[in-house]
CSV table of C-alpha atoms in Angstrom, one decimal:
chain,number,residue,atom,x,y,z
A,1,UNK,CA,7.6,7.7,-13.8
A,2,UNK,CA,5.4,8.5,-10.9
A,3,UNK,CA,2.7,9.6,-13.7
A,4,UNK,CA,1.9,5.8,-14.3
A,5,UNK,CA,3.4,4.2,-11.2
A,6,UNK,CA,2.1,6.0,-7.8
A,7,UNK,CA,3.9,5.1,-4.2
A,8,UNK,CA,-0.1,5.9,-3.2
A,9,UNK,CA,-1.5,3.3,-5.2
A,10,UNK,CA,0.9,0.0,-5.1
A,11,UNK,CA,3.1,1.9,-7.8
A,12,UNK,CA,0.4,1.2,-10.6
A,13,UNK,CA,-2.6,3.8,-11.6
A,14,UNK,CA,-5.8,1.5,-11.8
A,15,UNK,CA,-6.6,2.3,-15.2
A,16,UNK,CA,-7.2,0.1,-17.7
A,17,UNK,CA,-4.4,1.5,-20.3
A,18,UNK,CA,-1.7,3.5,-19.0
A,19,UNK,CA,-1.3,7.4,-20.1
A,20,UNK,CA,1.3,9.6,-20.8
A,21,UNK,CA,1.2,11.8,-23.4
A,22,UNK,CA,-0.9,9.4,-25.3
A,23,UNK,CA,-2.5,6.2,-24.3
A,24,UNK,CA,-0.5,3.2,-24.5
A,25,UNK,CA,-2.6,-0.7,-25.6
A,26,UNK,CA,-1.6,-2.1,-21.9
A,27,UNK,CA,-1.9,-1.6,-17.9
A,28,UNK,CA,0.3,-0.1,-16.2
A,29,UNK,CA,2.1,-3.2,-13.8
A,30,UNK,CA,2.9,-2.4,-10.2
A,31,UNK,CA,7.0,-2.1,-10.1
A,32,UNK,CA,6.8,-3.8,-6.0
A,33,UNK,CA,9.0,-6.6,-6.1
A,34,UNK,CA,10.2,-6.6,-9.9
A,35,UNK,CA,13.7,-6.5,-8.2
A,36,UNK,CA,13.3,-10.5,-8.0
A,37,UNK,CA,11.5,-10.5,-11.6
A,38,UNK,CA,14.0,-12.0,-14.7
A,39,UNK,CA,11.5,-10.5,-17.4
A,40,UNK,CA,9.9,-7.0,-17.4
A,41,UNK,CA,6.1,-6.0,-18.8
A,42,UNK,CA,3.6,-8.0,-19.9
A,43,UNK,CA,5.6,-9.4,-22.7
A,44,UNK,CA,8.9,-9.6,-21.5
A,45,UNK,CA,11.1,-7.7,-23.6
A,46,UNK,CA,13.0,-6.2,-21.3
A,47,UNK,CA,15.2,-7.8,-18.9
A,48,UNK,CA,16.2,-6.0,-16.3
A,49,UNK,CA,14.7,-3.1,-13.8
A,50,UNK,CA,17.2,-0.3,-15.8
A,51,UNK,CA,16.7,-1.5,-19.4
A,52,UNK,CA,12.3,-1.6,-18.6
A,53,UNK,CA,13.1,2.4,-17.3
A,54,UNK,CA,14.4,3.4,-20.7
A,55,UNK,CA,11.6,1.9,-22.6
A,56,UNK,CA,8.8,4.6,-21.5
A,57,UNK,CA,11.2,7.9,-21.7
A,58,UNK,CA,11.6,7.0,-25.6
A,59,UNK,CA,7.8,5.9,-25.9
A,60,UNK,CA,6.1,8.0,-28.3
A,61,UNK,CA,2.9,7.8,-26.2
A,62,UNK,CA,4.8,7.5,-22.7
A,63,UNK,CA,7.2,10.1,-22.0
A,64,UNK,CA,7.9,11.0,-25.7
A,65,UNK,CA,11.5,12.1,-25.0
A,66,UNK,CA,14.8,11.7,-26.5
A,67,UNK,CA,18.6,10.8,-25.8
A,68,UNK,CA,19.8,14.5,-26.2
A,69,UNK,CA,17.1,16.1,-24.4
A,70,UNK,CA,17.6,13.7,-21.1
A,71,UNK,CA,21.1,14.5,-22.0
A,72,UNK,CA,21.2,18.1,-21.4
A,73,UNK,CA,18.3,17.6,-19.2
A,74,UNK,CA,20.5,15.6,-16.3
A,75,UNK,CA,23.8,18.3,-17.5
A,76,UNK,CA,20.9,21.5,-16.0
A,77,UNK,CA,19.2,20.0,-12.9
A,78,UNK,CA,21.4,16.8,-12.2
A,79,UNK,CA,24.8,17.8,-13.0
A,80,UNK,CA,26.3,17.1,-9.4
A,81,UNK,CA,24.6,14.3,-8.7
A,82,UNK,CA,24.9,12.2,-12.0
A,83,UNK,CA,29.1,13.2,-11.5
A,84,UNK,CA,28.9,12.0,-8.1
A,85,UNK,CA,28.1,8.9,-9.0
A,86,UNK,CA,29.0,8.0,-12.7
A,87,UNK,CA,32.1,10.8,-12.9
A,88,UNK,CA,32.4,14.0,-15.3
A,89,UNK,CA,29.6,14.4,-18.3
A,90,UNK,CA,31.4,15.2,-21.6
A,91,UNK,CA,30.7,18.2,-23.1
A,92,UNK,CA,27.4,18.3,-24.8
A,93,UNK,CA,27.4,22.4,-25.8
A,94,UNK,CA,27.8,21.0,-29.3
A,95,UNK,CA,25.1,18.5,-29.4
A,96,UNK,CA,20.9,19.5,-30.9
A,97,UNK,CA,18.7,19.9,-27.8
A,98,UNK,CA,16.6,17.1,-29.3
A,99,UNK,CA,18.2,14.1,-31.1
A,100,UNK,CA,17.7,10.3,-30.7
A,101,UNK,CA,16.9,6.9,-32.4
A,102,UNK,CA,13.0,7.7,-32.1
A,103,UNK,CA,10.1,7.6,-33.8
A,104,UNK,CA,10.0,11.5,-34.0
A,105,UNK,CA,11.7,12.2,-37.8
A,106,UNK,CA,13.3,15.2,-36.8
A,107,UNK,CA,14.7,14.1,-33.6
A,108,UNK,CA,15.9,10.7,-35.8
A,109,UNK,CA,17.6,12.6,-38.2
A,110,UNK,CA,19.4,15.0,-35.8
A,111,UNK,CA,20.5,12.1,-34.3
A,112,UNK,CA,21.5,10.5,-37.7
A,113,UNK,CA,24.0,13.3,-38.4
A,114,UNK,CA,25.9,13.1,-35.3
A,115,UNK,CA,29.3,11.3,-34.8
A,116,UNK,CA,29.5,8.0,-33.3
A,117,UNK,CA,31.5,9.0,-30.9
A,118,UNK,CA,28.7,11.6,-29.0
A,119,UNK,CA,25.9,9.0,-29.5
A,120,UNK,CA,28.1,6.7,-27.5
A,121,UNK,CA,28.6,9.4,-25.0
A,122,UNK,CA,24.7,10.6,-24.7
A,123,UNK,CA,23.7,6.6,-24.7
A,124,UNK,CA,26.3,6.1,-21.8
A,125,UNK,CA,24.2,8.8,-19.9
A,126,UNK,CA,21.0,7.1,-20.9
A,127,UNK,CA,21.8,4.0,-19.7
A,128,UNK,CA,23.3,5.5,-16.2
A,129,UNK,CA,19.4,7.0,-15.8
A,130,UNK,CA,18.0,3.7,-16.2
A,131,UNK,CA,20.6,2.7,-13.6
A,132,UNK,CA,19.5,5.0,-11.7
A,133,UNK,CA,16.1,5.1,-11.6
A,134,UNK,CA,16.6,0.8,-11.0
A,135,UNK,CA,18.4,1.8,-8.3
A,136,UNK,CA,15.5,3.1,-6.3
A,137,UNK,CA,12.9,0.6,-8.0
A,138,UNK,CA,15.3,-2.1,-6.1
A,139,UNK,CA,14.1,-0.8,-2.6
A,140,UNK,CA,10.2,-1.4,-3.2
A,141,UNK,CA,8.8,-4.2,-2.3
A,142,UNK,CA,5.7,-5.6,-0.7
A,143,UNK,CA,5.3,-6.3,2.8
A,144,UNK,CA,4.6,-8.6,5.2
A,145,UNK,CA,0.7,-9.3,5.1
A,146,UNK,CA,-1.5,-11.4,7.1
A,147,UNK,CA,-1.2,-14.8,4.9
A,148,UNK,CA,2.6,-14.7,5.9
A,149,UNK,CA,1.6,-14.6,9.5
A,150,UNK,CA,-0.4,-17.7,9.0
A,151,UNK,CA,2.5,-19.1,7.1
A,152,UNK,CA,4.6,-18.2,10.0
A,153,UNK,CA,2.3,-19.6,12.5
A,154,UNK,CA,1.3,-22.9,10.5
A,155,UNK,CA,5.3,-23.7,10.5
A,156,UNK,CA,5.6,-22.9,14.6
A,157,UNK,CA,2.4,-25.0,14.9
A,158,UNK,CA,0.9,-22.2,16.7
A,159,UNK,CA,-2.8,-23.3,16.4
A,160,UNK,CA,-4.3,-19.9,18.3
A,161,UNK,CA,-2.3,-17.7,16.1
A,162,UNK,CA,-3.7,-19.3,12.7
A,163,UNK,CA,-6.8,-19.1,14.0
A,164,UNK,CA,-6.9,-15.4,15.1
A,165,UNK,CA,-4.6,-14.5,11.5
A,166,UNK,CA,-7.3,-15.7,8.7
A,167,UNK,CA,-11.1,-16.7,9.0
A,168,UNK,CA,-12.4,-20.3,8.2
A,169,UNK,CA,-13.5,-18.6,4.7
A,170,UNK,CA,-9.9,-17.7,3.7
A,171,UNK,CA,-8.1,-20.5,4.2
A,172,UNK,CA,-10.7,-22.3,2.7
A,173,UNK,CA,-10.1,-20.0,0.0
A,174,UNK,CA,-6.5,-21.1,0.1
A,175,UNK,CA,-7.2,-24.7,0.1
A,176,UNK,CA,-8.8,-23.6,-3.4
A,177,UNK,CA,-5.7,-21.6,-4.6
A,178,UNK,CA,-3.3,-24.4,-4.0
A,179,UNK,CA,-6.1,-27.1,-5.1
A,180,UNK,CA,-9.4,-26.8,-7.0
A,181,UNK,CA,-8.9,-23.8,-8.8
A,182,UNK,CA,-5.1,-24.5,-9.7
A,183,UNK,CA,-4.0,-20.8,-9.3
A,184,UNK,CA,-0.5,-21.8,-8.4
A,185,UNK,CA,0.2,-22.9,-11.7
A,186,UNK,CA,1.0,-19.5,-13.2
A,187,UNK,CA,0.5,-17.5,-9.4
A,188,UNK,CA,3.6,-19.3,-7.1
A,189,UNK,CA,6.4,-18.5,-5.7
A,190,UNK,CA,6.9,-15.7,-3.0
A,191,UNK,CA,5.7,-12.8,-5.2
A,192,UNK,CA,3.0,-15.5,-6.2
A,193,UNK,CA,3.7,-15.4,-9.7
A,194,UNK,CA,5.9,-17.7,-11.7
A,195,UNK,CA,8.0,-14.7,-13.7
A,196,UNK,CA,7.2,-16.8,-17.0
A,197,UNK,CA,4.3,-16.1,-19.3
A,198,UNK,CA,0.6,-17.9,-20.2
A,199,UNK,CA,-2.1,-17.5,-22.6
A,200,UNK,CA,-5.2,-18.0,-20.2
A,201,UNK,CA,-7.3,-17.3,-23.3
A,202,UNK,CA,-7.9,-13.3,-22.1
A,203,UNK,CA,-10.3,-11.6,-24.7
A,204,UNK,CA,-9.2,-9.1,-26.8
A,205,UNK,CA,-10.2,-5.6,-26.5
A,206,UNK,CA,-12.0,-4.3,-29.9
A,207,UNK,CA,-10.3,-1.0,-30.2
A,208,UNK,CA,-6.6,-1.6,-29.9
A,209,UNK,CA,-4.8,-4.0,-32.5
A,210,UNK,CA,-3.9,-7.1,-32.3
A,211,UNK,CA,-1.5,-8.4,-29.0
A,212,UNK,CA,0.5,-11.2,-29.6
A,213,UNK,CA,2.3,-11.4,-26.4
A,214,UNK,CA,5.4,-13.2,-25.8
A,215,UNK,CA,5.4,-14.3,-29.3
A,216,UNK,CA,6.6,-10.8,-30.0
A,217,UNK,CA,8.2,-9.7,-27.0
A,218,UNK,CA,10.5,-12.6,-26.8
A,219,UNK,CA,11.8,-11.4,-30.3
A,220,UNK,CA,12.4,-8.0,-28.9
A,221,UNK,CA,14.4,-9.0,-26.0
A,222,UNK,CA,16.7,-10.8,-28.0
A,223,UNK,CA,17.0,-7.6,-30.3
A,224,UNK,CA,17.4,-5.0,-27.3
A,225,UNK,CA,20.2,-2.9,-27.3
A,226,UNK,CA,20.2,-2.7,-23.6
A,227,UNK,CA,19.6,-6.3,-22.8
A,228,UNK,CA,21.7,-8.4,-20.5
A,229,UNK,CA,24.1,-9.6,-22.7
A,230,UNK,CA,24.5,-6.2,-24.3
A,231,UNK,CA,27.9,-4.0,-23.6
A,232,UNK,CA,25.8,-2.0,-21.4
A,233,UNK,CA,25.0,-4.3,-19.2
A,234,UNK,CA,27.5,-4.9,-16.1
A,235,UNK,CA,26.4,-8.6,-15.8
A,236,UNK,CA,28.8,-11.7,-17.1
A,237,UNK,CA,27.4,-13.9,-19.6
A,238,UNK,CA,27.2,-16.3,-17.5
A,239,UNK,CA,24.5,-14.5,-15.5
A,240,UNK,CA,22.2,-14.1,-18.6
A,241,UNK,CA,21.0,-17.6,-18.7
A,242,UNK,CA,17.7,-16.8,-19.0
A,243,UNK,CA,18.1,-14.6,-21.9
A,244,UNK,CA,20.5,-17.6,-23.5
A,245,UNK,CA,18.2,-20.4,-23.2
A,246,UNK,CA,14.9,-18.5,-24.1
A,247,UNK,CA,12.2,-19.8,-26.3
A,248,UNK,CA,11.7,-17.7,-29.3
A,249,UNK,CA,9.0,-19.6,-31.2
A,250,UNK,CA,6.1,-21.7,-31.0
A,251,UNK,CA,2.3,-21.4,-30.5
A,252,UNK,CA,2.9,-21.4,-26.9
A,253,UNK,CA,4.2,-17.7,-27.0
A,254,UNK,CA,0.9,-16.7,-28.9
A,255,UNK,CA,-1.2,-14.2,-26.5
A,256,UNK,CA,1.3,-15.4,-24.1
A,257,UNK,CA,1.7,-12.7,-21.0
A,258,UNK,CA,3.4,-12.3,-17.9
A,259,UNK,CA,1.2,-13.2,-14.8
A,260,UNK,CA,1.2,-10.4,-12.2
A,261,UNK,CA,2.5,-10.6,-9.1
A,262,UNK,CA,-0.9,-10.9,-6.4
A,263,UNK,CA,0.5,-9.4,-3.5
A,264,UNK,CA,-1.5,-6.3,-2.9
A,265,UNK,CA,-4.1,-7.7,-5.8
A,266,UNK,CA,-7.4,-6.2,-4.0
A,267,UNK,CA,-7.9,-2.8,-5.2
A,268,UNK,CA,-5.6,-2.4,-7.8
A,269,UNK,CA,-8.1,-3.5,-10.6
A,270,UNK,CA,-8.6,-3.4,-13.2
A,271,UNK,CA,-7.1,-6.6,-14.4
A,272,UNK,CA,-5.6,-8.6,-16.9
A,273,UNK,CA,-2.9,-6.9,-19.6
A,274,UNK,CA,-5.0,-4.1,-20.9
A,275,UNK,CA,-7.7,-4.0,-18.2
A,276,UNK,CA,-10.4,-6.5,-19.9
A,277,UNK,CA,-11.9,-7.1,-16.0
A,278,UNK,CA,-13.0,-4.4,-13.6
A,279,UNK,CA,-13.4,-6.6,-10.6
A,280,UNK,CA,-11.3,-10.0,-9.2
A,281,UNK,CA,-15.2,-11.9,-9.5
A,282,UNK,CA,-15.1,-10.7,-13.0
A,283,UNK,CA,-11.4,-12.4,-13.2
A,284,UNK,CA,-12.4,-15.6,-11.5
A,285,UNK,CA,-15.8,-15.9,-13.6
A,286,UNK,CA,-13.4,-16.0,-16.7
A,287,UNK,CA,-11.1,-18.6,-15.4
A,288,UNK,CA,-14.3,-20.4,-14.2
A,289,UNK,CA,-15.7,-20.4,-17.8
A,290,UNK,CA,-12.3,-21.1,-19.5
A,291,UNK,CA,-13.4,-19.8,-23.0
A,292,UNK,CA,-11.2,-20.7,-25.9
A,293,UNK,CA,-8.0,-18.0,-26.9
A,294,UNK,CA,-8.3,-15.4,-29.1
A,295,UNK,CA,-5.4,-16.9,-30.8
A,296,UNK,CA,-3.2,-19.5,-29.6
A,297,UNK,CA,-4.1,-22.3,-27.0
A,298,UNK,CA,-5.9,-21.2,-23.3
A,299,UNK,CA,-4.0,-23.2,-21.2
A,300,UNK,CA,-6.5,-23.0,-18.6
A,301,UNK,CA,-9.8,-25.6,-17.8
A,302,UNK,CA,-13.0,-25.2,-16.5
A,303,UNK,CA,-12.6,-24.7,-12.7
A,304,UNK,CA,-16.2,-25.7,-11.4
A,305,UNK,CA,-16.1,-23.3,-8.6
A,306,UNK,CA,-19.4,-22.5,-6.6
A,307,UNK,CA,-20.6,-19.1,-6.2
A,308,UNK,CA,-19.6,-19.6,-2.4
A,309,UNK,CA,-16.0,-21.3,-3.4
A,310,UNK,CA,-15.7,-18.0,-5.8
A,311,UNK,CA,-16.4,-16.0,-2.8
A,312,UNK,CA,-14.1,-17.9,-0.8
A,313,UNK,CA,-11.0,-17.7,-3.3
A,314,UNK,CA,-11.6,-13.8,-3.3
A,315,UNK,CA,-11.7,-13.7,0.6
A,316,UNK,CA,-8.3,-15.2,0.5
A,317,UNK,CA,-6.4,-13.3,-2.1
A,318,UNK,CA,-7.8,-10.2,0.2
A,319,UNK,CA,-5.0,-11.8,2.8
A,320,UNK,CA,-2.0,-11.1,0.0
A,321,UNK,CA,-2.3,-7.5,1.1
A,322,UNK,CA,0.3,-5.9,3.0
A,323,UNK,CA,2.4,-2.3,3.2
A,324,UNK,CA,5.2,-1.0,1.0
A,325,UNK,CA,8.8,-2.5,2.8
A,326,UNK,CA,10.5,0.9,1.8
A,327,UNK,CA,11.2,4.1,3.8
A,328,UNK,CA,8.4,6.2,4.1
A,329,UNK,CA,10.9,9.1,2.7
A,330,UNK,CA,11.2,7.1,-0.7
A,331,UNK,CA,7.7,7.1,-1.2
A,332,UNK,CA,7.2,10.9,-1.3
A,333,UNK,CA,8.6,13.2,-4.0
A,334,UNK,CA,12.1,14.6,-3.1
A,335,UNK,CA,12.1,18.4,-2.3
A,336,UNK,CA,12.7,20.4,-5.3
């Protein structure tokens, strides 16, 4: 995972498309804070921290593994640990070394021919990696940075300290962000962004194919085998409401996508869901522009902004930057 998502670079790999063993048709999203997030990548078709892990380790152009191989994998390097915590593996002597419901026809068909019963168990041990691997996700999350120390200061009416915290040119920046420019309408919230997904009329990129967004994504969600309602999942149904009450259909969904968080947004260009801008001016240019959607409706408007109000609203999202909360031992690679 640490391929794509670096602890040295806000978990994400500032490249346009991400790269495993191929090169995937979106950026790679920080994982900081997705803890608190209902819906996971750009489109939300996953739904949970442990069900987005499995998605890339079956990617054919991500990890490009399968079931059996992480499998035997976790039975050779992991064995104690994975019976520590989940109890006994069953016995997979009998099982191909590479089998799973994959794109890979070999791998498919191996996995075709075997009972029921072992696909069960090898999905079980699937599922408890994803588990796993969410379980370490859950303990990264951004920092305090300086706009929460004006925050703090503006609500203890500590004049000095607000003053000394941002400059006259971010929080006018902030006035902007929460006014003019109308960032807060996809961008709120603690992680400052709503969890919920916009078309903001993003261009296309020429040589990938066509992105629909949400349109799709919602579909898939519904579909996944791991989602929250599924019998892997240890919520209650009653905790799925967002995955109940979902919208599957309408234009709204079309080149609909899932606004990034913005804490730590400065430096971890490029932007947008397949990197379409290299710098944050390049980002507030577009929404300053507004042009009409690809496909679908733009919800966004000509902003107006100044060249010194664009300034200004850049200054400020510089104050969203802040370190990793984690141990500093979770964010170097365990001894081997």
């Amino acid at each position: 995972c640490g391929t794509c998502h670096l602890p040295d670079q806000q978990f994400q790999d500032s490249k346009p498309l991400a790269h495993g063993i191929g090169t995937t048709n979106r950026r790679t999203m920080t994982i900081l804070g997705t803890a608190y997030s209902p819906w996971l990548f750009w489109d939300g078709r996953k739904d949970s921290q442990w069900a987005q892990a499995l998605g890339p380790l079956e990617s054919p152009v991500e990890h490009g593994g399968n079931r059996t191989q992480y499998a035997h994998l976790i039975a050779k390097y992991y064995r104690g640990e994975y019976e520590s915590l989940f109890g006994p593996l069953p016995d997979l002597a009998h099982l191909p070394t590479s089998a799973g419901s994959v794109a890979d026809p070999e791998a498919k068909a191996a996995w075709n021919r075997m009972s029921a019963s072992d696909q069960q168990a090898v999905t079980n041990i699937y599922v408890n990696m994803g588990k796993a691997i969410a379980a370490y996700e859950r303990l990264l999350t951004p920092g305090q940075a300086r706009f929460d120390r004006y925050v703090e200061a503006l609500l203890n009416h500590d004049n000095e300290q607000m003053a000394t915290t941002l400059t006259p040119d971010e929080v006018a920046g902030l006035r902007l962000f929460i006014g003019k420019a109308n960032c807060t309408q996809c961008h709120n919230g603690p992680l400052f962004t709503d969890n919920h997904f916009h078309n903001t009329g993003v261009p296309v990129v020429a040589s990938l194919p066509d992105d629909s967004g949400r349109a799709l994504g919602s579909q898939q969600v519904q579909a996944d085998e791991f989602n929250c309602l599924s019998s892997y999942s240890d919520a209650q149904p009653e905790d799925c409401a967002e995955l109940r009450f979902m919208t599957t259909t309408g234009e709204e969904l079309q080149r609909a996508f899932k606004p990034p968080s913005l804490r730590n947004v400065v430096g971890r260009g490029p932007f947008m869901h397949a990197g379409q801008f290299a710098t944050l001016e390049e980002v507030v240019a577009h929404y300053n522009a507004a042009p009409p959607a690809p496909a679908g409706h733009s919800e966004v408007h000509r902003l107006g902004l100044s060249e010194v109000e664009v300034k200004q609203l850049i200054d400020f999202l510089g104050t969203l930057s802040g370190p990793v909360t984690a141990d500093t031992r979770w964010l170097i690679p365990p001894k081997q």
